[in-house]
């Protein structure tokens, strides 16, 4: 892939806009309930609502962070499904299991070679042995992330036609990586049902203007006047996110929504994100889950307990320094990749987020972006980076068919398909820094009207891209005068 549909408009952004017609010869495949919830009237074609210009004018001018004019997607989920060749939906247990076997064989081989030969007898230099262990941790972390992705396929039932096999393999693989399989599967399903939804999404829900202002202790109307955040502050934030982000997500639901009382699912009354008694992925009574889920949450915890016990035995028998080198460092790399990949799938200056009254499934699924990670992405990480947009429309398509299916839906999505593939793997790392600097909170475009006020875009305090909207200070009566912004009195 060579498209760069998420690059700034200045220089001018060029997108390939293709026809949204669908060939009648392509077989139609029915959507599953989880993939295609009932569509709101706003998901229908704009042609049924009047002229395109009338609808656009009613919404006002919507600008993404780059300054590109944004149009709400106007195609339907049926068009997406009808465009995908029928064979792309076929799942092979044998083929999927072969990838699991391959990845575990590679992990075992790398461990054996390192354990056997990275010793003073074969490598006298302490420095070289340290370098070997460092490389070992990176490579093992990548292949272990590939195992995580295969378990992710199981969670979506994309691994095979057998739910029992899917959940067995998923539970085994995720438990080995200290991931609570069923707990994560349930919350991740909620993410797929509400991608881009500001009050229901479960992954990297951005702060609104008000939330960001509250976090830094400033008034909402002052954000456009704030001085630039220092690069070192951005780097420290990114480091913390990459090191602790995954564990904090599992333990406290950080980056997920914190409006559990408003959800139709789960037991959210009076609960907030947080450890143990709050919203987390380990407690069967967590607001994320319902009573029927309790046994599955406990089974997830059992898997973690078994793995933790094995790790403790390894540390006690072979030494905790060896445990650090053999397992913990690669495990931390897995955590890093999970956070980085998910962050960049849902955070980009070109992506919108939606208020509840404007969101629907088709729009939310388009609020994602494909990136490129070269050989590693295709052959080790099983295309989780390169085909994520397709994955949000049809999550039951196995990864080995996802590229063909992605190519099939691009003509339907047209200018609404987003990818940033410039510079390959290097571009992926550049995007991490760019998104951290450009994407700090979301707000409506200045001048947005009606439905357009429910479409929010990233803005930042660093002077990058479209500046934050200038909002007037709030006013309130105080005696015979008026307090502006709760800071200064003005005589009447």
Short mmCIF file of C-alpha atoms in Angstrom, two decimals:
data_model
loop_
_atom_site.label_atom_id
_atom_site.label_comp_id
_atom_site.label_asym_id
_atom_site.label_seq_id
_atom_site.Cartn_x
_atom_site.Cartn_y
_atom_site.Cartn_z
CA UNK A 1 0.00 0.00 0.00
CA UNK A 2 1.25 3.44 -0.79
CA UNK A 3 -1.63 5.77 -0.05
CA UNK A 4 -1.20 8.51 2.53
CA UNK A 5 -4.73 9.66 3.03
CA UNK A 6 -4.12 11.07 6.49
CA UNK A 7 -1.44 13.61 5.66
CA UNK A 8 -1.84 17.39 6.12
CA UNK A 9 -3.68 19.46 3.56
CA UNK A 10 -0.97 22.07 3.59
CA UNK A 11 0.82 20.82 1.54
CA UNK A 12 -2.32 19.87 -0.33
CA UNK A 13 -3.88 16.57 0.69
CA UNK A 14 -4.76 14.25 -2.17
CA UNK A 15 -7.23 11.43 -1.71
CA UNK A 16 -8.37 8.90 -4.25
CA UNK A 17 -12.13 9.23 -4.43
CA UNK A 18 -13.72 6.31 -6.17
CA UNK A 19 -17.21 5.29 -7.09
CA UNK A 20 -19.53 4.07 -4.36
CA UNK A 21 -21.51 1.82 -6.64
CA UNK A 22 -21.61 -1.89 -5.94
CA UNK A 23 -21.55 -4.62 -8.54
CA UNK A 24 -24.66 -6.72 -8.53
CA UNK A 25 -22.54 -9.76 -9.27
CA UNK A 26 -20.89 -9.64 -5.86
CA UNK A 27 -22.68 -11.97 -3.43
CA UNK A 28 -24.32 -10.40 -0.42
CA UNK A 29 -23.26 -11.63 3.02
CA UNK A 30 -25.53 -10.99 5.95
CA UNK A 31 -24.05 -9.04 8.84
CA UNK A 32 -23.91 -10.50 12.30
CA UNK A 33 -25.72 -8.58 15.06
CA UNK A 34 -22.44 -7.51 16.64
CA UNK A 35 -21.05 -6.26 13.36
CA UNK A 36 -24.13 -4.47 12.10
CA UNK A 37 -26.49 -3.09 14.70
CA UNK A 38 -29.67 -1.40 13.60
CA UNK A 39 -28.85 1.70 11.63
CA UNK A 40 -30.23 5.07 12.47
CA UNK A 41 -31.89 7.12 9.74
CA UNK A 42 -28.71 9.16 9.44
CA UNK A 43 -26.87 6.14 8.07
CA UNK A 44 -28.87 6.14 4.88
CA UNK A 45 -27.63 7.65 1.67
CA UNK A 46 -27.66 11.45 1.59
CA UNK A 47 -29.66 11.29 -1.61
CA UNK A 48 -32.66 10.18 0.44
CA UNK A 49 -32.43 13.24 2.65
CA UNK A 50 -32.36 15.91 0.00
CA UNK A 51 -29.47 17.39 -1.95
CA UNK A 52 -25.94 16.84 -0.71
CA UNK A 53 -25.30 20.58 -0.61
CA UNK A 54 -28.39 21.16 1.53
CA UNK A 55 -27.23 18.58 4.06
CA UNK A 56 -23.68 19.96 4.15
CA UNK A 57 -24.94 23.51 4.60
CA UNK A 58 -27.18 22.39 7.43
CA UNK A 59 -24.14 20.93 9.23
CA UNK A 60 -21.84 23.88 8.64
CA UNK A 61 -18.18 23.60 7.64
CA UNK A 62 -16.48 20.71 9.45
CA UNK A 63 -12.67 20.76 9.58
CA UNK A 64 -10.38 18.02 10.79
CA UNK A 65 -7.16 18.95 12.59
CA UNK A 66 -5.22 19.28 9.33
CA UNK A 67 -7.79 21.73 8.00
CA UNK A 68 -9.35 19.33 5.50
CA UNK A 69 -13.08 19.72 5.08
CA UNK A 70 -14.83 16.67 6.48
CA UNK A 71 -17.95 15.01 5.18
CA UNK A 72 -19.91 12.47 7.21
CA UNK A 73 -19.89 9.03 5.52
CA UNK A 74 -22.97 8.51 3.33
CA UNK A 75 -22.75 4.81 2.42
CA UNK A 76 -24.43 1.92 4.24
CA UNK A 77 -23.19 -1.17 6.02
CA UNK A 78 -24.99 -3.29 3.41
CA UNK A 79 -22.88 -1.75 0.66
CA UNK A 80 -19.76 -2.68 2.61
CA UNK A 81 -20.83 -6.29 3.10
CA UNK A 82 -22.01 -6.70 -0.49
CA UNK A 83 -18.66 -5.53 -1.84
CA UNK A 84 -16.63 -8.18 -0.03
CA UNK A 85 -16.06 -11.44 -1.95
CA UNK A 86 -17.87 -14.30 -0.26
CA UNK A 87 -14.75 -16.43 0.18
CA UNK A 88 -13.18 -13.74 2.38
CA UNK A 89 -15.60 -14.73 5.14
CA UNK A 90 -14.43 -18.36 5.13
CA UNK A 91 -12.49 -19.42 8.24
CA UNK A 92 -10.16 -22.40 8.38
CA UNK A 93 -9.34 -23.98 11.73
CA UNK A 94 -6.38 -25.85 10.25
CA UNK A 95 -4.90 -22.75 8.68
CA UNK A 96 -5.38 -20.66 11.82
CA UNK A 97 -3.90 -23.37 14.04
CA UNK A 98 -0.89 -23.56 11.73
CA UNK A 99 -0.13 -19.91 12.48
CA UNK A 100 -0.38 -20.60 16.21
CA UNK A 101 1.99 -23.56 15.84
CA UNK A 102 4.40 -21.50 13.74
CA UNK A 103 4.53 -18.63 16.23
CA UNK A 104 5.08 -20.90 19.22
CA UNK A 105 7.76 -22.82 17.30
CA UNK A 106 9.60 -19.58 16.61
CA UNK A 107 9.29 -18.45 20.23
CA UNK A 108 10.62 -21.80 21.47
CA UNK A 109 13.48 -21.85 18.94
CA UNK A 110 14.63 -18.34 19.82
CA UNK A 111 14.54 -19.18 23.51
CA UNK A 112 16.47 -22.42 23.02
CA UNK A 113 19.20 -20.83 20.91
CA UNK A 114 19.60 -17.93 23.33
CA UNK A 115 19.57 -20.16 26.42
CA UNK A 116 22.08 -22.57 24.84
CA UNK A 117 24.56 -20.17 23.29
CA UNK A 118 24.27 -16.77 24.99
CA UNK A 119 26.62 -17.87 27.78
CA UNK A 120 30.16 -16.91 28.86
CA UNK A 121 31.39 -20.09 27.21
CA UNK A 122 30.24 -19.01 23.74
CA UNK A 123 30.03 -15.20 24.23
CA UNK A 124 32.78 -14.09 26.65
CA UNK A 125 31.89 -10.39 26.40
CA UNK A 126 29.33 -9.29 29.00
CA UNK A 127 28.36 -6.34 26.81
CA UNK A 128 27.64 -8.59 23.82
CA UNK A 129 25.59 -10.94 25.96
CA UNK A 130 23.56 -7.96 27.16
CA UNK A 131 22.99 -6.88 23.56
CA UNK A 132 21.88 -10.40 22.68
CA UNK A 133 19.38 -10.40 25.55
CA UNK A 134 18.09 -7.00 24.43
CA UNK A 135 17.56 -8.24 20.87
CA UNK A 136 16.00 -11.42 22.26
CA UNK A 137 13.45 -9.40 24.24
CA UNK A 138 12.47 -7.32 21.19
CA UNK A 139 12.10 -10.29 18.82
CA UNK A 140 10.29 -12.43 21.39
CA UNK A 141 8.03 -9.48 22.15
CA UNK A 142 7.08 -9.16 18.48
CA UNK A 143 6.27 -12.85 18.02
CA UNK A 144 4.41 -12.92 21.34
CA UNK A 145 2.38 -9.96 20.10
CA UNK A 146 1.59 -12.07 17.05
CA UNK A 147 0.24 -14.76 19.41
CA UNK A 148 -1.83 -12.05 21.10
CA UNK A 149 -3.27 -11.10 17.70
CA UNK A 150 -4.25 -14.71 17.01
CA UNK A 151 -6.07 -14.84 20.36
CA UNK A 152 -7.72 -11.57 19.33
CA UNK A 153 -8.94 -13.41 16.21
CA UNK A 154 -10.41 -16.03 18.53
CA UNK A 155 -12.24 -13.38 20.52
CA UNK A 156 -13.93 -12.18 17.34
CA UNK A 157 -14.72 -15.76 16.21
CA UNK A 158 -12.55 -15.13 13.14
CA UNK A 159 -10.20 -17.99 14.02
CA UNK A 160 -12.45 -20.88 12.98
CA UNK A 161 -16.15 -21.79 12.60
CA UNK A 162 -16.04 -23.49 16.04
CA UNK A 163 -16.80 -21.23 19.00
CA UNK A 164 -15.45 -23.88 21.40
CA UNK A 165 -12.13 -24.07 19.55
CA UNK A 166 -11.93 -20.30 19.27
CA UNK A 167 -12.47 -19.70 22.98
CA UNK A 168 -10.18 -22.57 24.00
CA UNK A 169 -7.27 -21.35 21.89
CA UNK A 170 -7.96 -17.73 22.81
CA UNK A 171 -8.08 -18.48 26.54
CA UNK A 172 -4.86 -20.51 26.36
CA UNK A 173 -2.88 -17.95 24.31
CA UNK A 174 -4.08 -14.88 26.18
CA UNK A 175 -3.61 -16.48 29.59
CA UNK A 176 0.04 -17.18 28.72
CA UNK A 177 0.40 -13.45 28.05
CA UNK A 178 -1.40 -12.51 31.31
CA UNK A 179 -4.45 -11.27 29.43
CA UNK A 180 -7.89 -12.09 30.93
CA UNK A 181 -9.35 -13.57 27.74
CA UNK A 182 -13.11 -13.54 28.33
CA UNK A 183 -13.00 -10.30 30.31
CA UNK A 184 -11.16 -8.56 27.51
CA UNK A 185 -13.32 -10.24 24.85
CA UNK A 186 -16.49 -8.78 26.37
CA UNK A 187 -15.15 -5.24 26.80
CA UNK A 188 -13.51 -5.34 23.38
CA UNK A 189 -16.84 -6.33 21.86
CA UNK A 190 -18.34 -3.20 23.42
CA UNK A 191 -15.58 -1.17 21.75
CA UNK A 192 -16.46 -2.59 18.36
CA UNK A 193 -20.14 -1.83 18.86
CA UNK A 194 -19.43 1.80 19.75
CA UNK A 195 -16.23 2.83 17.97
CA UNK A 196 -15.90 6.62 17.86
CA UNK A 197 -18.79 7.09 20.32
CA UNK A 198 -17.79 9.60 23.01
CA UNK A 199 -19.85 8.06 25.81
CA UNK A 200 -19.80 4.34 24.95
CA UNK A 201 -16.45 3.53 23.32
CA UNK A 202 -13.97 1.49 25.34
CA UNK A 203 -10.60 2.33 23.77
CA UNK A 204 -8.72 5.65 23.66
CA UNK A 205 -11.79 7.79 24.15
CA UNK A 206 -10.40 11.32 23.75
CA UNK A 207 -10.93 14.06 26.30
CA UNK A 208 -13.42 16.73 25.42
CA UNK A 209 -12.43 20.38 25.64
CA UNK A 210 -14.06 20.62 29.08
CA UNK A 211 -12.35 17.47 30.37
CA UNK A 212 -8.94 18.58 29.13
CA UNK A 213 -9.35 22.02 30.69
CA UNK A 214 -10.35 20.41 33.99
CA UNK A 215 -7.30 18.15 33.90
CA UNK A 216 -4.87 21.03 33.56
CA UNK A 217 -6.81 23.34 35.86
CA UNK A 218 -7.70 26.00 33.30
CA UNK A 219 -10.90 27.58 32.06
CA UNK A 220 -12.45 26.14 28.92
CA UNK A 221 -12.35 29.48 27.14
CA UNK A 222 -8.61 29.85 27.80
CA UNK A 223 -7.45 26.77 25.90
CA UNK A 224 -6.77 28.61 22.66
CA UNK A 225 -4.43 30.95 24.57
CA UNK A 226 -2.32 28.31 26.31
CA UNK A 227 1.37 28.16 25.59
CA UNK A 228 2.89 25.14 23.89
CA UNK A 229 3.37 21.94 25.83
CA UNK A 230 7.09 21.18 25.94
CA UNK A 231 8.35 18.24 23.85
CA UNK A 232 9.88 16.72 26.99
CA UNK A 233 6.44 16.72 28.64
CA UNK A 234 5.02 14.96 25.58
CA UNK A 235 7.84 12.40 25.69
CA UNK A 236 7.27 11.68 29.40
CA UNK A 237 3.54 11.19 28.78
CA UNK A 238 4.24 8.84 25.87
CA UNK A 239 6.72 6.81 27.92
CA UNK A 240 4.22 6.36 30.72
CA UNK A 241 1.50 5.41 28.24
CA UNK A 242 3.68 2.80 26.55
CA UNK A 243 5.01 1.26 29.75
CA UNK A 244 1.89 1.22 31.91
CA UNK A 245 -1.00 1.85 29.52
CA UNK A 246 -2.07 -1.76 28.97
CA UNK A 247 -1.91 -2.71 32.66
CA UNK A 248 -3.78 0.46 33.61
CA UNK A 249 -6.45 -0.32 31.03
CA UNK A 250 -7.00 -3.80 32.44
CA UNK A 251 -6.87 -2.59 36.05
CA UNK A 252 -8.78 0.71 35.91
CA UNK A 253 -10.32 0.99 32.42
CA UNK A 254 -8.16 4.03 31.69
CA UNK A 255 -8.80 5.39 28.15
CA UNK A 256 -12.26 3.78 28.26
CA UNK A 257 -15.42 5.79 28.91
CA UNK A 258 -16.32 6.62 32.50
CA UNK A 259 -20.07 7.01 32.11
CA UNK A 260 -21.22 3.60 33.26
CA UNK A 261 -24.56 4.71 34.67
CA UNK A 262 -25.62 5.77 31.17
CA UNK A 263 -24.97 2.36 29.58
CA UNK A 264 -27.68 -0.11 28.66
CA UNK A 265 -25.26 -2.98 29.33
CA UNK A 266 -23.35 -3.88 32.47
CA UNK A 267 -23.92 -2.95 36.11
CA UNK A 268 -22.72 0.63 36.19
CA UNK A 269 -24.85 2.33 38.81
CA UNK A 270 -22.66 4.38 41.11
CA UNK A 271 -19.44 2.93 39.68
CA UNK A 272 -16.41 4.68 38.22
CA UNK A 273 -13.21 3.56 36.55
CA UNK A 274 -10.65 2.39 39.09
CA UNK A 275 -8.98 -0.47 40.94
CA UNK A 276 -10.76 -3.49 42.47
CA UNK A 277 -14.18 -2.11 43.46
CA UNK A 278 -14.16 0.16 40.43
CA UNK A 279 -14.26 -0.69 36.74
CA UNK A 280 -11.59 -3.24 35.86
CA UNK A 281 -11.21 -6.48 33.92
CA UNK A 282 -10.64 -8.84 36.87
CA UNK A 283 -13.61 -8.36 39.17
CA UNK A 284 -16.71 -10.41 38.23
CA UNK A 285 -18.90 -7.64 39.69
CA UNK A 286 -17.21 -4.91 37.63
CA UNK A 287 -19.70 -2.53 35.98
CA UNK A 288 -18.39 -3.69 32.61
CA UNK A 289 -20.12 -7.03 33.02
CA UNK A 290 -23.49 -8.55 33.78
CA UNK A 291 -24.42 -11.41 36.11
CA UNK A 292 -24.34 -13.90 33.24
CA UNK A 293 -20.67 -13.04 32.63
CA UNK A 294 -19.41 -13.84 36.14
CA UNK A 295 -18.26 -17.42 35.42
CA UNK A 296 -16.38 -16.26 32.33
CA UNK A 297 -14.60 -13.52 34.28
CA UNK A 298 -13.61 -16.07 36.92
CA UNK A 299 -12.35 -18.44 34.22
CA UNK A 300 -10.22 -15.61 32.86
CA UNK A 301 -8.81 -15.03 36.35
CA UNK A 302 -8.06 -18.76 36.69
CA UNK A 303 -5.99 -18.57 33.49
CA UNK A 304 -4.02 -15.66 34.92
CA UNK A 305 -3.49 -17.47 38.21
CA UNK A 306 -2.15 -20.58 36.45
CA UNK A 307 0.31 -18.52 34.40
CA UNK A 308 1.38 -16.48 37.44
CA UNK A 309 2.01 -19.69 39.37
CA UNK A 310 4.15 -21.09 36.58
CA UNK A 311 6.13 -17.86 36.39
CA UNK A 312 6.69 -17.89 40.15
CA UNK A 313 7.95 -21.47 39.93
CA UNK A 314 10.32 -20.51 37.11
CA UNK A 315 11.66 -17.59 39.13
CA UNK A 316 12.09 -19.68 42.26
CA UNK A 317 13.79 -22.53 40.39
CA UNK A 318 15.97 -20.70 37.87
CA UNK A 319 16.28 -17.28 39.50
CA UNK A 320 14.22 -14.13 39.08
CA UNK A 321 16.92 -12.52 36.96
CA UNK A 322 16.39 -15.28 34.41
CA UNK A 323 12.62 -14.80 34.67
CA UNK A 324 13.16 -11.11 33.92
CA UNK A 325 15.22 -11.91 30.84
CA UNK A 326 13.17 -14.85 29.59
CA UNK A 327 9.64 -13.55 30.10
CA UNK A 328 9.15 -10.17 31.75
CA UNK A 329 11.11 -8.02 29.27
CA UNK A 330 9.42 -9.60 26.21
CA UNK A 331 6.10 -9.22 28.05
CA UNK A 332 6.72 -5.49 28.45
CA UNK A 333 7.40 -5.27 24.73
CA UNK A 334 4.06 -6.96 24.07
CA UNK A 335 2.37 -4.34 26.24
CA UNK A 336 4.14 -1.60 24.32
CA UNK A 337 3.00 -2.90 20.95
CA UNK A 338 -0.59 -3.38 22.07
CA UNK A 339 -0.83 0.21 23.28
CA UNK A 340 1.01 1.69 20.30
CA UNK A 341 -1.05 -0.22 17.74
CA UNK A 342 -4.39 0.52 19.37
CA UNK A 343 -3.51 4.17 19.96
CA UNK A 344 -2.60 4.74 16.32
CA UNK A 345 -5.65 2.86 15.05
CA UNK A 346 -7.93 5.35 16.76
CA UNK A 347 -5.90 8.54 17.19
CA UNK A 348 -4.99 10.70 14.21
CA UNK A 349 -5.51 14.35 13.21
CA UNK A 350 -7.82 13.20 10.41
CA UNK A 351 -10.23 11.19 12.58
CA UNK A 352 -13.59 12.38 13.91
CA UNK A 353 -15.40 11.36 17.08
CA UNK A 354 -19.14 11.54 17.53
CA UNK A 355 -21.62 12.68 20.15
CA UNK A 356 -24.38 10.13 20.82
CA UNK A 357 -27.01 11.90 18.71
CA UNK A 358 -24.73 11.95 15.65
CA UNK A 359 -23.08 8.54 15.92
CA UNK A 360 -24.06 5.37 14.13
CA UNK A 361 -22.16 2.14 13.49
CA UNK A 362 -21.20 2.93 9.90
CA UNK A 363 -19.80 6.32 10.84
CA UNK A 364 -17.96 5.03 13.89
CA UNK A 365 -16.29 2.19 12.01
CA UNK A 366 -14.93 4.71 9.50
CA UNK A 367 -13.34 6.69 12.35
CA UNK A 368 -10.32 4.38 12.23
CA UNK A 369 -7.13 4.37 10.18
CA UNK A 370 -4.85 1.81 8.53
CA UNK A 371 -1.10 2.13 8.82
CA UNK A 372 1.91 0.20 7.54
CA UNK A 373 4.51 -1.86 9.39
CA UNK A 374 6.26 -3.61 6.55
CA UNK A 375 7.41 -7.23 6.80
CA UNK A 376 6.85 -7.32 10.55
CA UNK A 377 3.26 -6.13 10.24
CA UNK A 378 2.35 -8.62 7.54
CA UNK A 379 4.22 -11.73 8.64
CA UNK A 380 4.60 -11.41 12.41
CA UNK A 381 1.74 -9.18 13.59
CA UNK A 382 -0.78 -10.76 11.18
CA UNK A 383 -1.88 -7.54 9.46
CA UNK A 384 -3.53 -6.06 12.55
CA UNK A 385 -2.00 -2.69 11.66
CA UNK A 386 -2.68 -2.70 7.92
CA UNK A 387 -6.34 -3.80 7.80
CA UNK A 388 -7.97 -2.26 10.84
CA UNK A 389 -10.64 -0.27 9.01
CA UNK A 390 -12.00 -3.45 7.43
CA UNK A 391 -11.80 -5.17 10.83
CA UNK A 392 -14.20 -2.64 12.32
CA UNK A 393 -16.77 -3.25 9.64
CA UNK A 394 -16.53 -7.06 9.64
CA UNK A 395 -14.54 -8.43 12.57
CA UNK A 396 -15.23 -12.10 11.70
CA UNK A 397 -13.07 -12.05 8.55
CA UNK A 398 -9.79 -13.90 9.30
CA UNK A 399 -6.62 -11.87 9.00
CA UNK A 400 -5.34 -13.87 6.01
CA UNK A 401 -8.32 -12.67 3.96
CA UNK A 402 -8.35 -9.13 5.33
CA UNK A 403 -6.16 -7.50 2.68
CA UNK A 404 -8.39 -8.69 -0.15
CA UNK A 405 -11.50 -7.62 1.76
CA UNK A 406 -9.92 -4.22 2.50
CA UNK A 407 -9.26 -3.68 -1.20
CA UNK A 408 -12.89 -4.56 -1.90
CA UNK A 409 -14.41 -1.97 0.45
CA UNK A 410 -12.21 0.97 -0.51
CA UNK A 411 -14.27 1.86 -3.59
CA UNK A 412 -17.35 1.98 -1.36
CA UNK A 413 -15.71 4.12 1.30
CA UNK A 414 -14.03 6.40 -1.22
CA UNK A 415 -12.70 9.54 0.45
CA UNK A 416 -13.89 8.27 3.82
CA UNK A 417 -11.23 5.53 3.88
CA UNK A 418 -8.14 6.65 5.79
CA UNK A 419 -4.64 5.28 5.74
CA UNK A 420 -1.21 6.66 6.57
CA UNK A 421 1.37 4.39 4.99
CA UNK A 422 4.09 6.88 4.16
CA UNK A 423 7.58 5.75 5.23
CA UNK A 424 6.39 2.30 6.32
CA UNK A 425 7.67 1.22 9.74
CA UNK A 426 9.47 4.53 10.27
CA UNK A 427 6.24 6.34 9.48
CA UNK A 428 4.48 4.31 12.18
CA UNK A 429 6.86 5.65 14.83
CA UNK A 430 6.63 9.18 13.42
CA UNK A 431 2.85 8.94 13.69
CA UNK A 432 3.11 8.14 17.41
CA UNK A 433 4.90 11.43 18.04
CA UNK A 434 2.71 13.41 15.65
CA UNK A 435 -0.51 12.14 17.22
CA UNK A 436 0.78 12.90 20.72
CA UNK A 437 1.52 16.50 19.68
CA UNK A 438 -1.53 17.11 17.49
CA UNK A 439 -4.29 15.18 19.31
CA UNK A 440 -4.92 16.48 22.82
CA UNK A 441 -8.69 16.96 23.05
CA UNK A 442 -11.74 17.02 20.77
CA UNK A 443 -14.27 19.77 20.10
CA UNK A 444 -16.75 20.71 17.35
CA UNK A 445 -15.57 22.79 14.40
CA UNK A 446 -16.16 26.52 14.71
CA UNK A 447 -19.33 27.32 12.82
CA UNK A 448 -20.69 23.78 12.97
CA UNK A 449 -24.47 23.64 12.99
CA UNK A 450 -27.15 21.09 13.76
CA UNK A 451 -25.86 17.55 13.32
CA UNK A 452 -22.39 18.94 12.61
CA UNK A 453 -22.06 20.07 16.22
CA UNK A 454 -21.99 16.41 17.19
CA UNK A 455 -18.88 15.71 15.08
CA UNK A 456 -15.75 16.49 17.10
CA UNK A 457 -12.13 16.73 15.95
CA UNK A 458 -8.78 16.84 17.67
CA UNK A 459 -7.29 20.18 18.64
CA UNK A 460 -4.11 21.02 20.56
CA UNK A 461 -2.32 23.72 22.51
CA UNK A 462 0.83 23.47 20.36
CA UNK A 463 -0.24 25.70 17.47
CA UNK A 464 -0.49 22.73 15.10
CA UNK A 465 -3.21 22.54 12.48
CA UNK A 466 -6.61 24.17 12.99
CA UNK A 467 -6.49 26.27 16.17
CA UNK A 468 -8.92 25.67 19.02
CA UNK A 469 -12.19 27.55 18.82
CA UNK A 470 -12.25 30.88 20.58
CA UNK A 471 -15.04 30.77 23.13
CA UNK A 472 -16.36 33.62 25.20
CA UNK A 473 -15.82 33.59 28.93
CA UNK A 474 -18.92 32.55 30.87
CA UNK A 475 -20.89 35.30 32.55
CA UNK A 476 -22.87 35.29 35.75
CA UNK A 477 -24.77 37.90 37.69
CA UNK A 478 -23.18 39.19 40.88
CA UNK A 479 -25.11 41.90 42.67
CA UNK A 480 -25.41 44.88 40.34
CA UNK A 481 -22.43 43.79 38.27
CA UNK A 482 -21.35 40.93 36.03
CA UNK A 483 -18.52 38.49 36.62
CA UNK A 484 -16.80 37.49 33.39
CA UNK A 485 -15.10 34.12 33.49
CA UNK A 486 -15.48 34.16 37.28
CA UNK A 487 -12.29 36.22 37.34
CA UNK A 488 -13.09 39.95 37.15
CA UNK A 489 -15.99 42.20 38.07
CA UNK A 490 -17.39 44.68 35.57
CA UNK A 491 -19.52 47.50 36.85
CA UNK A 492 -23.04 47.61 35.50
#
